[in-house]
Amino acid sequence: GDALPLHQAPLDGDICLAVGGEDHGCSPALLAAADAVAYIPQIGRVGSLNVAVATAVALAEARRREWST
């Protein structure tokens, strides 16, 4: 399916987070095997985040949801 914005991605329960690099992203095989694919919406001149920042943002969103329930 199509990638979802991170705030709409299914992050409940046990998850395995795979984060692609700025240049090449994740492999087509990994994307095909994933239950869901998400991206971090951005505005302005920022085209991408480095992998450490993207991972931190995704983990923070997953934890935020966990604490909200």
CSV table of N, CA and C in Angstrom, one decimal:
chain,number,residue,atom,x,y,z
A,1,GLY,N,0.8,-1.2,0.0
A,1,GLY,CA,0.0,0.0,0.0
A,1,GLY,C,0.9,1.2,0.0
A,2,ASP,N,0.2,2.3,0.1
A,2,ASP,CA,0.9,3.6,0.1
A,2,ASP,C,1.4,3.9,1.5
A,3,ALA,N,2.4,4.7,1.5
A,3,ALA,CA,3.0,5.2,2.8
A,3,ALA,C,2.0,6.1,3.5
A,4,LEU,N,2.0,6.0,4.8
A,4,LEU,CA,1.1,6.8,5.6
A,4,LEU,C,2.0,7.9,6.4
A,5,PRO,N,1.4,9.1,6.7
A,5,PRO,CA,2.1,10.0,7.5
A,5,PRO,C,2.3,9.3,8.9
A,6,LEU,N,3.4,9.6,9.6
A,6,LEU,CA,3.7,8.9,10.8
A,6,LEU,C,2.6,9.0,11.8
A,7,HIS,N,1.9,10.1,11.9
A,7,HIS,CA,0.8,10.2,12.9
A,7,HIS,C,-0.4,9.4,12.6
A,8,GLN,N,-0.5,8.8,11.4
A,8,GLN,CA,-1.6,7.9,11.0
A,8,GLN,C,-1.1,6.4,11.0
A,9,ALA,N,0.1,6.2,11.1
A,9,ALA,CA,0.7,4.8,11.0
A,9,ALA,C,0.3,3.9,12.2
A,10,PRO,N,0.0,2.6,12.0
A,10,PRO,CA,-0.3,1.8,13.1
A,10,PRO,C,1.0,1.4,13.9
A,11,LEU,N,1.0,2.0,15.1
A,11,LEU,CA,2.2,1.8,16.0
A,11,LEU,C,1.8,1.2,17.3
A,12,ASP,N,0.7,0.5,17.4
A,12,ASP,CA,0.3,-0.1,18.7
A,12,ASP,C,0.8,-1.5,18.7
A,13,GLY,N,0.9,-2.0,19.9
A,13,GLY,CA,1.4,-3.4,20.1
A,13,GLY,C,2.9,-3.5,19.9
A,14,ASP,N,3.4,-4.7,19.6
A,14,ASP,CA,4.8,-4.8,19.4
A,14,ASP,C,5.1,-4.4,17.9
A,15,ILE,N,6.2,-3.6,17.8
A,15,ILE,CA,6.5,-3.1,16.4
A,15,ILE,C,8.0,-3.4,16.2
A,16,CYS,N,8.4,-3.5,15.0
A,16,CYS,CA,9.8,-3.5,14.5
A,16,CYS,C,9.9,-2.3,13.6
A,17,LEU,N,10.8,-1.4,14.0
A,17,LEU,CA,11.0,-0.2,13.2
A,17,LEU,C,12.2,-0.3,12.3
A,18,ALA,N,12.0,-0.2,11.0
A,18,ALA,CA,13.2,-0.2,10.1
A,18,ALA,C,13.2,1.2,9.5
A,19,VAL,N,14.4,1.8,9.6
A,19,VAL,CA,14.5,3.2,9.1
A,19,VAL,C,15.5,3.3,8.0
A,20,GLY,N,15.1,3.9,6.9
A,20,GLY,CA,16.0,4.0,5.7
A,20,GLY,C,16.8,5.2,5.7
A,21,GLY,N,17.9,5.2,5.1
A,21,GLY,CA,18.8,6.3,5.0
A,21,GLY,C,18.3,7.4,4.1
A,22,GLU,N,18.9,8.6,4.1
A,22,GLU,CA,18.5,9.7,3.3
A,22,GLU,C,18.6,9.5,1.8
A,23,ASP,N,19.6,8.8,1.4
A,23,ASP,CA,19.9,8.6,0.0
A,23,ASP,C,19.1,7.6,-0.7
A,24,HIS,N,19.0,6.4,-0.1
A,24,HIS,CA,18.4,5.2,-0.7
A,24,HIS,C,17.1,4.7,0.0
A,25,GLY,N,16.9,5.1,1.2
A,25,GLY,CA,15.7,4.6,1.9
A,25,GLY,C,15.9,3.1,2.2
A,26,CYS,N,14.7,2.4,2.3
A,26,CYS,CA,14.7,1.0,2.6
A,26,CYS,C,14.6,0.2,1.3
A,27,SER,N,15.1,-1.0,1.3
A,27,SER,CA,15.1,-1.8,0.1
A,27,SER,C,13.7,-2.1,-0.3
A,28,PRO,N,13.4,-2.3,-1.6
A,28,PRO,CA,12.1,-2.7,-2.1
A,28,PRO,C,11.6,-4.0,-1.4
A,29,ALA,N,12.5,-5.0,-1.1
A,29,ALA,CA,12.1,-6.2,-0.5
A,29,ALA,C,11.6,-5.9,0.9
A,30,LEU,N,12.3,-5.1,1.7
A,30,LEU,CA,11.8,-4.7,3.0
A,30,LEU,C,10.5,-4.0,3.0
A,31,LEU,N,10.3,-3.1,2.1
A,31,LEU,CA,9.1,-2.3,1.9
A,31,LEU,C,7.9,-3.3,1.6
A,32,ALA,N,8.2,-4.3,0.7
A,32,ALA,CA,7.1,-5.2,0.4
A,32,ALA,C,6.7,-6.1,1.5
A,33,ALA,N,7.7,-6.4,2.4
A,33,ALA,CA,7.4,-7.3,3.5
A,33,ALA,C,6.8,-6.6,4.7
A,34,ALA,N,6.8,-5.3,4.7
A,34,ALA,CA,6.3,-4.5,5.9
A,34,ALA,C,4.8,-4.5,6.0
A,35,ASP,N,4.3,-4.6,7.2
A,35,ASP,CA,2.9,-4.4,7.4
A,35,ASP,C,2.4,-3.0,7.1
A,36,ALA,N,3.2,-2.1,7.4
A,36,ALA,CA,2.9,-0.7,7.1
A,36,ALA,C,4.2,0.1,6.8
A,37,VAL,N,4.0,1.2,6.0
A,37,VAL,CA,5.2,2.0,5.7
A,37,VAL,C,4.7,3.5,6.0
A,38,ALA,N,5.6,4.2,6.7
A,38,ALA,CA,5.2,5.5,7.1
A,38,ALA,C,6.4,6.5,6.7
A,39,TYR,N,6.0,7.8,6.7
A,39,TYR,CA,7.0,8.8,6.5
A,39,TYR,C,6.7,10.0,7.5
A,40,ILE,N,7.7,10.8,7.7
A,40,ILE,CA,7.6,11.9,8.6
A,40,ILE,C,7.2,13.2,7.8
A,41,PRO,N,6.0,13.7,7.9
A,41,PRO,CA,5.7,14.9,7.1
A,41,PRO,C,6.6,16.1,7.5
A,42,GLN,N,7.0,16.8,6.5
A,42,GLN,CA,7.8,18.0,6.7
A,42,GLN,C,7.3,19.1,5.8
A,43,ILE,N,7.6,20.3,6.3
A,43,ILE,CA,7.3,21.5,5.5
A,43,ILE,C,8.5,22.4,5.4
A,44,GLY,N,8.5,23.3,4.5
A,44,GLY,CA,9.6,24.2,4.3
A,44,GLY,C,10.7,23.6,3.4
A,45,ARG,N,11.9,23.9,3.7
A,45,ARG,CA,13.1,23.5,2.8
A,45,ARG,C,13.7,22.2,3.2
A,46,VAL,N,13.2,21.6,4.3
A,46,VAL,CA,13.8,20.4,4.7
A,46,VAL,C,13.3,19.2,3.8
A,47,GLY,N,14.2,18.5,3.2
A,47,GLY,CA,13.8,17.4,2.3
A,47,GLY,C,13.9,16.1,3.0
A,48,SER,N,14.7,16.0,4.0
A,48,SER,CA,14.9,14.7,4.7
A,48,SER,C,15.5,15.0,6.1
A,49,LEU,N,15.4,14.0,6.9
A,49,LEU,CA,16.1,14.0,8.2
A,49,LEU,C,17.1,12.9,8.2
A,50,ASN,N,18.2,13.1,9.0
A,50,ASN,CA,19.2,12.0,9.1
A,50,ASN,C,18.5,10.8,9.8
A,51,VAL,N,19.1,9.7,9.7
A,51,VAL,CA,18.5,8.5,10.2
A,51,VAL,C,18.4,8.5,11.7
A,52,ALA,N,19.3,9.1,12.4
A,52,ALA,CA,19.2,9.2,13.9
A,52,ALA,C,18.0,10.0,14.3
A,53,VAL,N,17.8,11.2,13.7
A,53,VAL,CA,16.7,12.0,14.0
A,53,VAL,C,15.4,11.4,13.6
A,54,ALA,N,15.3,10.8,12.4
A,54,ALA,CA,14.1,10.1,12.0
A,54,ALA,C,13.7,9.0,13.0
A,55,THR,N,14.7,8.2,13.4
A,55,THR,CA,14.4,7.2,14.4
A,55,THR,C,13.9,7.7,15.7
A,56,ALA,N,14.5,8.8,16.2
A,56,ALA,CA,14.1,9.4,17.4
A,56,ALA,C,12.6,9.9,17.3
A,57,VAL,N,12.3,10.5,16.2
A,57,VAL,CA,10.9,11.0,16.0
A,57,VAL,C,9.9,9.9,16.0
A,58,ALA,N,10.2,8.8,15.3
A,58,ALA,CA,9.3,7.7,15.2
A,58,ALA,C,9.2,7.0,16.5
A,59,LEU,N,10.3,6.8,17.3
A,59,LEU,CA,10.2,6.2,18.6
A,59,LEU,C,9.4,7.1,19.6
A,60,ALA,N,9.6,8.4,19.5
A,60,ALA,CA,8.9,9.3,20.3
A,60,ALA,C,7.4,9.2,20.1
A,61,GLU,N,7.0,9.1,18.8
A,61,GLU,CA,5.6,9.0,18.5
A,61,GLU,C,5.0,7.7,19.0
A,62,ALA,N,5.7,6.6,18.8
A,62,ALA,CA,5.2,5.3,19.4
A,62,ALA,C,5.1,5.4,20.9
A,63,ARG,N,6.0,6.0,21.6
A,63,ARG,CA,6.0,6.1,23.0
A,63,ARG,C,4.9,7.0,23.5
A,64,ARG,N,4.7,8.1,22.8
A,64,ARG,CA,3.6,9.0,23.1
A,64,ARG,C,2.3,8.3,23.1
A,65,ARG,N,2.0,7.5,22.0
A,65,ARG,CA,0.8,6.8,22.0
A,65,ARG,C,0.7,5.8,23.1
A,66,GLU,N,1.7,5.1,23.4
A,66,GLU,CA,1.7,4.1,24.5
A,66,GLU,C,1.3,4.8,25.8
A,67,TRP,N,1.9,6.0,26.1
A,67,TRP,CA,1.6,6.7,27.3
A,67,TRP,C,0.2,7.3,27.3
A,68,SER,N,-0.4,7.5,26.1
A,68,SER,CA,-1.7,8.1,26.0
A,68,SER,C,-2.9,7.1,26.3
A,69,THR,N,-2.5,5.8,26.3
A,69,THR,CA,-3.6,4.8,26.5
A,69,THR,C,-3.7,4.3,27.9
